[in-house]
Coordinates of C-alpha atoms and ligand atoms in Angstrom, one line a residue:
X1 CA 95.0 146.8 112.8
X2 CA 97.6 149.9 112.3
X3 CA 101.1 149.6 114.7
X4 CA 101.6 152.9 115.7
X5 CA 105.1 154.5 114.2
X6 CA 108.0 154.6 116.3
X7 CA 109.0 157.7 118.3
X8 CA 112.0 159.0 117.6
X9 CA 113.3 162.2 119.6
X10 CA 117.0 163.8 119.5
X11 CA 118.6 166.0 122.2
X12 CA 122.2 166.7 122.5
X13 CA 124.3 167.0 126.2
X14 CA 127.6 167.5 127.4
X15 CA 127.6 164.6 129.3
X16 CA 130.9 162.6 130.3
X17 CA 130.4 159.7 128.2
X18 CA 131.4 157.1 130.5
X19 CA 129.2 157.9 133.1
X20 CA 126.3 158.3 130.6
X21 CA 123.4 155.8 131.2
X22 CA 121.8 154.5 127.9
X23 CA 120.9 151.1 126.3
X24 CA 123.0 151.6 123.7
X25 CA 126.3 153.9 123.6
X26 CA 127.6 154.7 119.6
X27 CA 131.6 155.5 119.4
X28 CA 132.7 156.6 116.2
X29 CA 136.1 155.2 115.2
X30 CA 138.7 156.7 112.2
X31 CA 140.5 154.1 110.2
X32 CA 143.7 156.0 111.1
X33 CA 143.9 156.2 114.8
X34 CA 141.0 156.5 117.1
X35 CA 138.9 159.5 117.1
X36 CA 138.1 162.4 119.8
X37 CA 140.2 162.3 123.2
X38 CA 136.5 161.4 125.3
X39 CA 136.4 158.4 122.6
X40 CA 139.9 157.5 123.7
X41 CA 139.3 158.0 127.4
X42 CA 136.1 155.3 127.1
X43 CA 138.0 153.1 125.1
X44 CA 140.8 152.7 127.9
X45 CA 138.1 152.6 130.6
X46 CA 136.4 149.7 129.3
X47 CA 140.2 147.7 128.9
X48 CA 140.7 148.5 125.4
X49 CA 138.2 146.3 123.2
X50 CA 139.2 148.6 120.3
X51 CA 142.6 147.4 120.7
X52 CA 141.3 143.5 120.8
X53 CA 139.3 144.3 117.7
X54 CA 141.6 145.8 115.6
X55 CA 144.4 143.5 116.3
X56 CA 142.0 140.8 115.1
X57 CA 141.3 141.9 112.0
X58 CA 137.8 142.2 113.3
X59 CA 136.8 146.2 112.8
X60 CA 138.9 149.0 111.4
X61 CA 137.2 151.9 111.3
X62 CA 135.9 151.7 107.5
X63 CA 132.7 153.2 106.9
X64 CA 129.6 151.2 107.3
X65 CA 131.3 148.6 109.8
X66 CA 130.2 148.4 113.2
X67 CA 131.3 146.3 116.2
X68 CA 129.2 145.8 119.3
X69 CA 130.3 145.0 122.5
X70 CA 129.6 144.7 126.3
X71 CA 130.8 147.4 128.9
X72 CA 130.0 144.8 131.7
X73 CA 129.9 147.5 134.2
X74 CA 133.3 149.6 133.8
X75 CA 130.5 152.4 132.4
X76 CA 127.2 153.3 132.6
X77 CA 125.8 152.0 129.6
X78 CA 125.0 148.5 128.8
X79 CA 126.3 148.6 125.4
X80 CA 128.6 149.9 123.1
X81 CA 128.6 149.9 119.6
X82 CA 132.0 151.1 117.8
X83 CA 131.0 153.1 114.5
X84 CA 133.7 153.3 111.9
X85 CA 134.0 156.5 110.2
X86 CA 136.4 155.9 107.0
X87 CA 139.5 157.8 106.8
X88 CA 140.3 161.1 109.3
X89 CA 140.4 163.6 106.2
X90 CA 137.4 162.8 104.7
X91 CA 135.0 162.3 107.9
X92 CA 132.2 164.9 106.6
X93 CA 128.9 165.7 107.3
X94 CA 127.6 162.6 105.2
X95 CA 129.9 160.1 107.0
X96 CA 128.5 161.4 110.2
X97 CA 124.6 161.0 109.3
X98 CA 125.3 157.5 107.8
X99 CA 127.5 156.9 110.9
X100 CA 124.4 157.9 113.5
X101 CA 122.2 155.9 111.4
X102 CA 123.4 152.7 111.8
X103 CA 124.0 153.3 115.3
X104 CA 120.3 154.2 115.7
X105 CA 119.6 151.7 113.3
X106 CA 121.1 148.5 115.6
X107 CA 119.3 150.8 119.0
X108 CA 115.9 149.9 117.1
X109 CA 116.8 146.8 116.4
X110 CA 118.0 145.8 120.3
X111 CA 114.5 147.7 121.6
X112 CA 116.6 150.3 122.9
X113 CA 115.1 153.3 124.5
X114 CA 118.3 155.7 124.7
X115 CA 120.8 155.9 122.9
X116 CA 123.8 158.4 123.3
X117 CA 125.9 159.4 120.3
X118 CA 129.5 160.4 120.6
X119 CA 130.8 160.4 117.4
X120 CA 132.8 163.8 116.8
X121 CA 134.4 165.5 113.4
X122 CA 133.8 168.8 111.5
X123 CA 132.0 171.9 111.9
X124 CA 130.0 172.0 115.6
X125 CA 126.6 172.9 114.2
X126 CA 126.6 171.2 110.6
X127 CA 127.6 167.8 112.9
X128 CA 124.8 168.0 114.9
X129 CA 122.3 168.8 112.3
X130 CA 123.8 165.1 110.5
X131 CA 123.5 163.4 113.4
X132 CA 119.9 164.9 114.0
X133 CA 119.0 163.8 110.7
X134 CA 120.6 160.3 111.2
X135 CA 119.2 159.3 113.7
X136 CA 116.1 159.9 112.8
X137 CA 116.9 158.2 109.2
X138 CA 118.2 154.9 110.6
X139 CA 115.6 154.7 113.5
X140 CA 112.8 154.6 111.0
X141 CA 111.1 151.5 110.2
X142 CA 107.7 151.3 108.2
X143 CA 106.1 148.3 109.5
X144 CA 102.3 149.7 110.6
X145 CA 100.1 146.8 108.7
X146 CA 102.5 144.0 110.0
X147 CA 100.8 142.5 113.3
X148 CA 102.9 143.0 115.9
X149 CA 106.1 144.4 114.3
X150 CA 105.9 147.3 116.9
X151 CA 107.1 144.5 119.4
X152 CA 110.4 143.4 117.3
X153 CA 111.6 147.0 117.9
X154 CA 111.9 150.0 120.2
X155 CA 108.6 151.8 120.9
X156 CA 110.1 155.0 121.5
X157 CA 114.0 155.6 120.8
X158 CA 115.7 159.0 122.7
X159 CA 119.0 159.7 120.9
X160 CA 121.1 161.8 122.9
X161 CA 124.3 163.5 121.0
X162 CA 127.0 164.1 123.6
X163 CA 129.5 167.1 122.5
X164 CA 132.7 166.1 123.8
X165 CA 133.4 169.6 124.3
X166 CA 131.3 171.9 126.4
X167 CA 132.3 174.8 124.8
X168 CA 130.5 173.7 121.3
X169 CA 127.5 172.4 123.1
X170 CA 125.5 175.6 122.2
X171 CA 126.4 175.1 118.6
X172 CA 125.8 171.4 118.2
X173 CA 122.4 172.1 119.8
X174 CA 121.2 174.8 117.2
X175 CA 122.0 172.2 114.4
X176 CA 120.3 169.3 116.3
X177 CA 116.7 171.6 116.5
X178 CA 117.3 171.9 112.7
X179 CA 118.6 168.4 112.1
X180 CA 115.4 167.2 114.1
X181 CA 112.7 169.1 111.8
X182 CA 114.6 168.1 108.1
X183 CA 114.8 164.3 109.7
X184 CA 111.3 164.2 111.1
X185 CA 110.3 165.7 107.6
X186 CA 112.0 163.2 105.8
X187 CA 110.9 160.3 107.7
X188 CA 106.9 161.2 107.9
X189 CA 107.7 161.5 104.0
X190 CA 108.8 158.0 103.9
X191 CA 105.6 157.0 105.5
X192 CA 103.4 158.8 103.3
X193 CA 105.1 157.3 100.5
X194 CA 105.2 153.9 101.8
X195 CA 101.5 153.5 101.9
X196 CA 99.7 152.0 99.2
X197 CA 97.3 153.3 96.5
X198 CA 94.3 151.9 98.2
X199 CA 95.3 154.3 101.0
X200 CA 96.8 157.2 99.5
X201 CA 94.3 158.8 96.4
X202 CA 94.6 162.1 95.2
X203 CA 91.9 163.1 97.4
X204 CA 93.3 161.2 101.0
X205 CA 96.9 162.7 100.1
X206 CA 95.0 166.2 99.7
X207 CA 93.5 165.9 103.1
X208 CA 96.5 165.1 104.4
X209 CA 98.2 168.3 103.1
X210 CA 95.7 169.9 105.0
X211 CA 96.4 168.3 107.9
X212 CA 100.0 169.2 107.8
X213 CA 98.9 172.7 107.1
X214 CA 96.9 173.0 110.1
X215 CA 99.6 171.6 112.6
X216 CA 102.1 174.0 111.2
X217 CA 102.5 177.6 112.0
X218 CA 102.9 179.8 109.1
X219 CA 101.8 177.0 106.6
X220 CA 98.5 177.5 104.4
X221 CA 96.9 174.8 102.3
X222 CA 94.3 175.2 99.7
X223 CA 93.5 172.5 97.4
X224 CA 91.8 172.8 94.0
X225 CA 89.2 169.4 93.0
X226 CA 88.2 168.6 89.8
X227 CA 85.7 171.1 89.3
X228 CA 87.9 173.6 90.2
X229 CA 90.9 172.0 87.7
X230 CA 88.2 172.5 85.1
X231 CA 87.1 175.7 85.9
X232 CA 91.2 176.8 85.6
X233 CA 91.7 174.6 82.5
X234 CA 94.1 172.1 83.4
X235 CA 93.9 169.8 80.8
X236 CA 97.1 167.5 81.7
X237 CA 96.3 167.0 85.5
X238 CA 92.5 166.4 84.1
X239 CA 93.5 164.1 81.3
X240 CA 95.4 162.3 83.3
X241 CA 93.5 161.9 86.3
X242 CA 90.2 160.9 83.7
X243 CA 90.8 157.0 83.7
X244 CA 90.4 156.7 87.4
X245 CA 87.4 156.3 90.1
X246 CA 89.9 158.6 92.5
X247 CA 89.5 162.0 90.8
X248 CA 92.6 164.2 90.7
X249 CA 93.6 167.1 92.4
X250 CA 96.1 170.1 92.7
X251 CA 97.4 171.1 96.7
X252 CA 98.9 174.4 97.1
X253 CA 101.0 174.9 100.2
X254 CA 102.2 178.9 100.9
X255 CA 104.9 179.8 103.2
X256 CA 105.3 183.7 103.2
X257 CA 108.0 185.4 105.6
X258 CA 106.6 187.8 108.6
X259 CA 108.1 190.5 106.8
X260 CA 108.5 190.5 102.9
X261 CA 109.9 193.7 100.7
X262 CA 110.1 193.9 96.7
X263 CA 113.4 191.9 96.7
X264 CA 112.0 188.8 98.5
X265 CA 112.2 185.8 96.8
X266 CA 109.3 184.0 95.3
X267 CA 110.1 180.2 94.9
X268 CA 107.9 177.8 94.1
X269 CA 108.4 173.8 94.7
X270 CA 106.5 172.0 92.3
X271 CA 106.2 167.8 93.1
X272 CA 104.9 165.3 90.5
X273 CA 101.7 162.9 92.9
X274 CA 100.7 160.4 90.7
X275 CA 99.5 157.6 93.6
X276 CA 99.4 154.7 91.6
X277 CA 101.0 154.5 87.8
X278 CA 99.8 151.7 85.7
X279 CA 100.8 153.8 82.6
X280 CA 96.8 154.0 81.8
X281 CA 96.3 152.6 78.5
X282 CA 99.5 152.3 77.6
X283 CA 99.6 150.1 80.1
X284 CA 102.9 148.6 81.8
X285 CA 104.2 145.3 82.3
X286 CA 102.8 143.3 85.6
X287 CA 106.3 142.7 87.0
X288 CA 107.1 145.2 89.4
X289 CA 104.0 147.6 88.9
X290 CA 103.6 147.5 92.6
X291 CA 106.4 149.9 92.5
X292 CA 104.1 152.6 91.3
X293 CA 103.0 153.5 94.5
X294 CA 106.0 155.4 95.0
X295 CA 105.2 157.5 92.2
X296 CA 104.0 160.0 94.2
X297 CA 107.4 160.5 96.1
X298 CA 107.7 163.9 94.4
X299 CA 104.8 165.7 95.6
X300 CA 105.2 164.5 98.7
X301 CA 109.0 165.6 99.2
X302 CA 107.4 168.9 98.5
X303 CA 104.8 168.4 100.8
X304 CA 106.5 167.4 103.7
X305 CA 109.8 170.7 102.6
X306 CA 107.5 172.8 103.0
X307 CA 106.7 172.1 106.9
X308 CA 110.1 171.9 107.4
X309 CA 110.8 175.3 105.5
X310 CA 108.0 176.7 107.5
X311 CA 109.3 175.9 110.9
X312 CA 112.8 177.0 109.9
X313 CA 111.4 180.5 108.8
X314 CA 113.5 181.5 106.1
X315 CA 113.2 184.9 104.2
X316 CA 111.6 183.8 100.8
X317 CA 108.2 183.4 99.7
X318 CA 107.4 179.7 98.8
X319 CA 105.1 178.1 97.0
X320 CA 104.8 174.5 97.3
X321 CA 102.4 173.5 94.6
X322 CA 101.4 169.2 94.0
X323 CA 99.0 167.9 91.0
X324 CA 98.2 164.8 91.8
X325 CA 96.6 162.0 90.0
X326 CA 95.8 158.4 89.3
X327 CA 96.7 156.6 86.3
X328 CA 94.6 153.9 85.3
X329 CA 93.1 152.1 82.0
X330 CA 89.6 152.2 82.0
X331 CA 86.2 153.2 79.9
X332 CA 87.6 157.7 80.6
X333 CA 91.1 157.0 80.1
X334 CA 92.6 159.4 78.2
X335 CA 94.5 157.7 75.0
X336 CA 97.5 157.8 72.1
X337 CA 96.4 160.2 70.2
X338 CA 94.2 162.5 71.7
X339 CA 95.7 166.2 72.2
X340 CA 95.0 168.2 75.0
X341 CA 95.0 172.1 75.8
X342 CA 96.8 172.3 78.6
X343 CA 96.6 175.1 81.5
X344 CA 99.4 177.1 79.5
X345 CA 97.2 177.1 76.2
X346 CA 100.2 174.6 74.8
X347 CA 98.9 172.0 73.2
X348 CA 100.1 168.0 73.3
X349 CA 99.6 165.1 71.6
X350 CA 99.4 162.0 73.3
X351 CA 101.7 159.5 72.0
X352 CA 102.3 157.2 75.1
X353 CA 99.7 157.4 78.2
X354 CA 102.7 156.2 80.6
X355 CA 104.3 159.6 79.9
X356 CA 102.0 160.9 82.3
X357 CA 104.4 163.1 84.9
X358 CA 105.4 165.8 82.3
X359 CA 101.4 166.2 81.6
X360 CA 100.7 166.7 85.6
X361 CA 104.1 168.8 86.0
X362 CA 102.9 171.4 83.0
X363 CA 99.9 172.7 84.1
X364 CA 101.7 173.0 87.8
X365 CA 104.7 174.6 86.7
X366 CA 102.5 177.5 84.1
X367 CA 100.4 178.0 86.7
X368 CA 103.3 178.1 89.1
X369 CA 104.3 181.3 86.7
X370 CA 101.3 183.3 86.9
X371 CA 101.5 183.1 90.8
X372 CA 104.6 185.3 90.6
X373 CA 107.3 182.9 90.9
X374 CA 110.7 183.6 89.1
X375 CA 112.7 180.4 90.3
X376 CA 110.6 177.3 90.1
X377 CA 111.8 173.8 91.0
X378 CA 110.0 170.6 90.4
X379 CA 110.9 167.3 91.4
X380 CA 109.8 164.0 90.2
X381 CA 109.7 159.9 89.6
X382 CA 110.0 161.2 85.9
X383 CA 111.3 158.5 84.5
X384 CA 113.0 155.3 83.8
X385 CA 115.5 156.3 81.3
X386 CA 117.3 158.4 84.3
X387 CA 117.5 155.3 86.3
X388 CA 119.0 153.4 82.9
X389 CA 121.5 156.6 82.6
X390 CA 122.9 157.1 86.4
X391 CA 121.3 154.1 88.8
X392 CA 119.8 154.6 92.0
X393 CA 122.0 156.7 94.0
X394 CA 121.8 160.2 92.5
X395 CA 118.8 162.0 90.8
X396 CA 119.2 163.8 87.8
X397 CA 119.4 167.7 87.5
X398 CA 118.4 169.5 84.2
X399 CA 117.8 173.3 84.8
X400 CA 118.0 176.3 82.2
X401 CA 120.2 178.5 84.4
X402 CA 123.5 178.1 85.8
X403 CA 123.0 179.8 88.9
X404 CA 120.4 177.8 90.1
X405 CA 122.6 174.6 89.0
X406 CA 125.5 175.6 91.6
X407 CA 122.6 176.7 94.5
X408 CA 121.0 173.1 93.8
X409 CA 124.5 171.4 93.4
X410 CA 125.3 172.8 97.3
X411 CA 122.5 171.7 99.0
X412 CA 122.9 168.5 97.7
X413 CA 126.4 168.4 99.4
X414 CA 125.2 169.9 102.4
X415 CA 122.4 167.2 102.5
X416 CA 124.2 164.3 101.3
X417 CA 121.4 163.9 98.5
X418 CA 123.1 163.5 95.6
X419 CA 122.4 164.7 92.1
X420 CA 124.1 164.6 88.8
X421 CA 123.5 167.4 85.9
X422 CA 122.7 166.4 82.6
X423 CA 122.0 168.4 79.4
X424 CA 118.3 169.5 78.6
X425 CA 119.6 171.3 75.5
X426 CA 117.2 172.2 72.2
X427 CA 117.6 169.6 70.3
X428 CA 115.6 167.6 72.9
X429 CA 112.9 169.4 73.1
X430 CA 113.4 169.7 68.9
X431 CA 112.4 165.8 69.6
X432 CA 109.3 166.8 71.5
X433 CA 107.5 168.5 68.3
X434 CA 104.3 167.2 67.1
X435 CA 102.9 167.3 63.8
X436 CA 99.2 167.8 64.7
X437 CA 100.2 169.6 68.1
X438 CA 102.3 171.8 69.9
X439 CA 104.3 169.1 71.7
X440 CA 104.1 165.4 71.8
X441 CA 105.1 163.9 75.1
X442 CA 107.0 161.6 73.9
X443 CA 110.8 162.2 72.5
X444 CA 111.7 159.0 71.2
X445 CA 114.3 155.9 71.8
X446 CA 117.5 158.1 73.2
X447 CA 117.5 159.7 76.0
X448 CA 114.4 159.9 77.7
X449 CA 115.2 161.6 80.7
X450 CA 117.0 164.9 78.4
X451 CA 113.5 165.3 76.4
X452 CA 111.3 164.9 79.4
X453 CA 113.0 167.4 80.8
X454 CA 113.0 169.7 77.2
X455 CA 109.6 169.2 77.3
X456 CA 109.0 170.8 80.7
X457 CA 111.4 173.7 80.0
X458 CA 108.8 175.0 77.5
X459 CA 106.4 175.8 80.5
X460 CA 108.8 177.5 82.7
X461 CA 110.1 179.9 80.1
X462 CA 110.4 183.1 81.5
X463 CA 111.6 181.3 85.3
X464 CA 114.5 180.2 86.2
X465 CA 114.1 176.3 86.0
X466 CA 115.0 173.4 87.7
X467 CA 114.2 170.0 87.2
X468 CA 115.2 166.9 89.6
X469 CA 114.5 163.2 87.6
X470 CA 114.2 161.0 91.5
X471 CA 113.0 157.6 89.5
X472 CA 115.8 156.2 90.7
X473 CA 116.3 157.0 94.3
X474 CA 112.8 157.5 95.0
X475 CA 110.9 154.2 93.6
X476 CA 114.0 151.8 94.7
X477 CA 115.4 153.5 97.7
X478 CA 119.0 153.2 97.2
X479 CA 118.8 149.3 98.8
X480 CA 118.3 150.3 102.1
X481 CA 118.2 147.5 104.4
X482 CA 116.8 148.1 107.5
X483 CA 113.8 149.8 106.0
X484 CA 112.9 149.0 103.1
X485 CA 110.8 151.3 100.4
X486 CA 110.8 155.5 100.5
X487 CA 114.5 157.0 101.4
X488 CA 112.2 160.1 101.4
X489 CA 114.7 162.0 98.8
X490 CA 114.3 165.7 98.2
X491 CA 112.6 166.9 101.4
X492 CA 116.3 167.8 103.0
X493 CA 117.6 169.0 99.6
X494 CA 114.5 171.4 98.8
X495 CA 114.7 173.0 102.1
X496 CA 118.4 173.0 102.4
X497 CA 118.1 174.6 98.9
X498 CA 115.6 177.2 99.9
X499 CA 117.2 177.9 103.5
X500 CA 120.5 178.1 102.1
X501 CA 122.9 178.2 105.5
X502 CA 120.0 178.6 107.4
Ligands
BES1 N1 106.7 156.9 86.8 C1 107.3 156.5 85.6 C2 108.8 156.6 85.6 C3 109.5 155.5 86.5 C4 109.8 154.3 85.9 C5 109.8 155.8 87.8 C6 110.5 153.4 86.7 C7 110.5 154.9 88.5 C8 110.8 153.6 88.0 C9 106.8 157.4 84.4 O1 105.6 157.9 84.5 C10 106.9 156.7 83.2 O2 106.2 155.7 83.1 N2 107.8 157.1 82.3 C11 108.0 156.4 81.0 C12 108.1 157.5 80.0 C13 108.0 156.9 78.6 C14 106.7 156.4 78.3 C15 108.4 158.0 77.6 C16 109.2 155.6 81.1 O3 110.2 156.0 81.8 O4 109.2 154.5 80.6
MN2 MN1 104.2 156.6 83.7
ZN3 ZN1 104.8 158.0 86.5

């Protein structure tokens, strides 16, 4: 039996804090004095437990800490749960979305239904769009084959942000409504990711593309099957997808503006869906192989920016295009050695069956090309050498123009998804020459993430190119606690990317 996933929904008020009723009441606290003047106000209404705490040694402020602790009556709310957010000066956008997600986090947790968020700092709008977004983040928990999970926490959780001052109420609200669709993006992609290859096939994740589709406005889905792959030549995304009972397939999701002229944009997203990875014949070792499911977290980060991009409506054409496959040994397994004509007319031999992203990603990024799209992006669980280079925290960035490197480098800081760039110069993809082929798809001992990436650059030539390496933040989820599994990385930095301000 399925739980049914939480409900999580975020308003913002300009409520007087004290007098707010809620199960749970989040008061964000500096390191270097206390916060806002309605945090202060609480704070001496309820007899100074801030004082008491911090003359303990119990909670400072620091980032990460919280400190719960009982309003026995002096306000409206039950609870209230002091939220440190580091140092005055450097209280950003990030510290205010990790800040509302613990706080949401511990209202799941005590099967709160409301919770009200006062936790100020920064730009009106940009701070209601993190604490949107956080909430939603630390609410989520993916728990819908446990039996009777659902009970251990909230059913439904109603986060209320409270702007201290009612002059910036309008603005906090705008960012909330954006905040609410990037964070119920991210979180339905956590889901999606979360569930397992007996679940999710090419075909099931295809189907629910479509379903998306259909419940947005402005959002179109068409998806090519293996027939259709053939017809088109896609040799990588067929090769691939050849070992397996689950036969491959390619979505494409379209978001075009009401009104488009010559100079609109065309951008495509293109998201690397392999459901399960055993590394085919090449096979991998058993330990941790489970950990393939999450090799799909690419496609579906484009899957689920692509809603979001088409409810916030902004003025570019997108193209949101996921190959997806299953790789698995078996009797049609593709093997080391063969060579295969992909979509482009490139041709690659086969050295290592486990390189199998780069030969979904080809076809999908060519083909992304002759749709009409000059700035192409894909994103993927690419591979292992990027975890071995920078950990699990930031995914890597390898692109072939500079411009496209700063508009990628601020969303992530807008986001709080962080990358890092690293060089995809020639020489790598010197290392991805074959002797009996075009390319190979494999570039040797050093630096596996650079020639992976060398070896996609020779199918967006002409585009301007970007590629993100998430292996390490989206198979290990940068340790979250709470909930376990998909962080859901790339859905807020692809739309923040494509919307810009927006
Ligand atoms: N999906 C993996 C990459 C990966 C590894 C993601 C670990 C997350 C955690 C990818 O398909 C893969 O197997 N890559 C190989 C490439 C190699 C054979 C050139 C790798 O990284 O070992
Ligand atoms: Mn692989
Ligand atoms: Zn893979």
């Amino acid at each position: 039996m399925k739980n049914r996933m939480m409900d999580i929904s975020v308003k913002a008020a300009a409520a007087d804090a004290a007098a707010f009723k809620a199960d749970l009441l989040a008061i964000g606290v500096f390191e270097d004095g206390c916060c806002c003047a309605a945090t202060a106000a609480v704070n001496k209404k309820m007899g100074d437990p801030l004082g008491r705490l911090k003359r303990l040694g119990d909670f400072e402020g620091k980032p990460q800490t919280t400190a719960l602790v009982y309003s026995d009556g002096k306000l409206a709310a039950a609870r209230v749960l002091f939220v440190g957010l580091g140092e005055k000066a450097k209280c950003d956008a990030q510290a205010l979305r990790k800040a509302a997600a613990a706080a949401a986090s511990q209202a799941t947790a005590m099967k709160a239904k409301t919770v009200g968020l006062l936790l100020c700092g920064g730009d009106a709008a940009a701070a209601g769009q993190a604490l949107a977004e956080g909430a939603c983040f630390g609410a989520y928990r993916y728990d819908e084959y446990i039996a009777g999970a659902d009970k251990k926490r909230s059913a439904a959780l109603t986060a209320v942000i409270l702007a201290a001052d009612e002059k910036e109420l309008a603005a906090v609200k705008k960012g909330a409504a954006v905040g609410v669709i990037t964070g119920a993006a991210q979180n339905a992609a956590r889901t999606l990711a979360n569930r397992p290859a007996n679940v999710i096939t090419p075909a099931t994740l295809a189907a629910e593309a479509k379903k998306v589709a259909a419940k947005t406005r402005g959002l179109r889905c068409t998806v090519l099957d293996e027939k259709q792959l053939a017809a088109k030549k896609m040799g990588g995304i067929l090769a691939v997808g050849q070992g397996s009972q689950n036969p491959p397939r390619l979505m494409l999701l379209h978001y075009k503006p009401a009104k488009t002229t010559a100079k609109t944009p065309k951008i495509a997203l293109v998201g690397k869906a392999i459901t399960f990875d055993s590394g085919g014949i090449s096979i991998k070792p058993g330990e941790g192989m489970q950990d393939m499911k999450f090799d799909k977290s690419g496609g579906i980060a484009v899957l689920y920016a692509m809603r979001a991009i088409a409810q916030l409506k902004p003025n570019a054409e997108v193209i949101g295009l996921i190959p997806s496959a299953e790789n698995l040994p078996g009797g049609k397994s593709y093997r080391p050695g063969d060579i295969i004509t992909t979509f482009s007319g490139t041709t690659v031999e086969i050295q290592n069956t486990d390189a199998e992203g780069r030969m979904i990603l080809c076809d999908a990024i060519a083909y992304a090309k002759t749709l009409g799209c000059k700035t192409i992006v894909d994103v993927a669980t690419l591979t292992g050498a990027c975890v071995v280079a920078i950990g699990t925290q930031r995914a890597g960035l390898m692109s072939n123009d500079e411009g496209l490197i700063a508009q990628l480098k601020a969303a992530s800081t807008a986001t709080g998804e962080r990358v890092w760039h690293l060089p995809c110069d020639d020489e790598y993809v010197e290392a991805m020459k074959s002797k009996v082929a075009d390319l190979k798809n494999t570039g040797g001992k050093w630096a596996g993430a650079c020639t992976a990436a060398g070896f996609l650059s020779q199918f967006a030539e002409g585009a301007k190119w970007a590629h993100l390496d998430i292996a390490g933040v989206g198979v290990w989820g940068a340790g979250e606690k709470d909930a376990p599994g998909s962080i859901g990385f790339g859905v807020r930095l692809l739309t923040a990317f494509v919307c810009g301000g927006k």
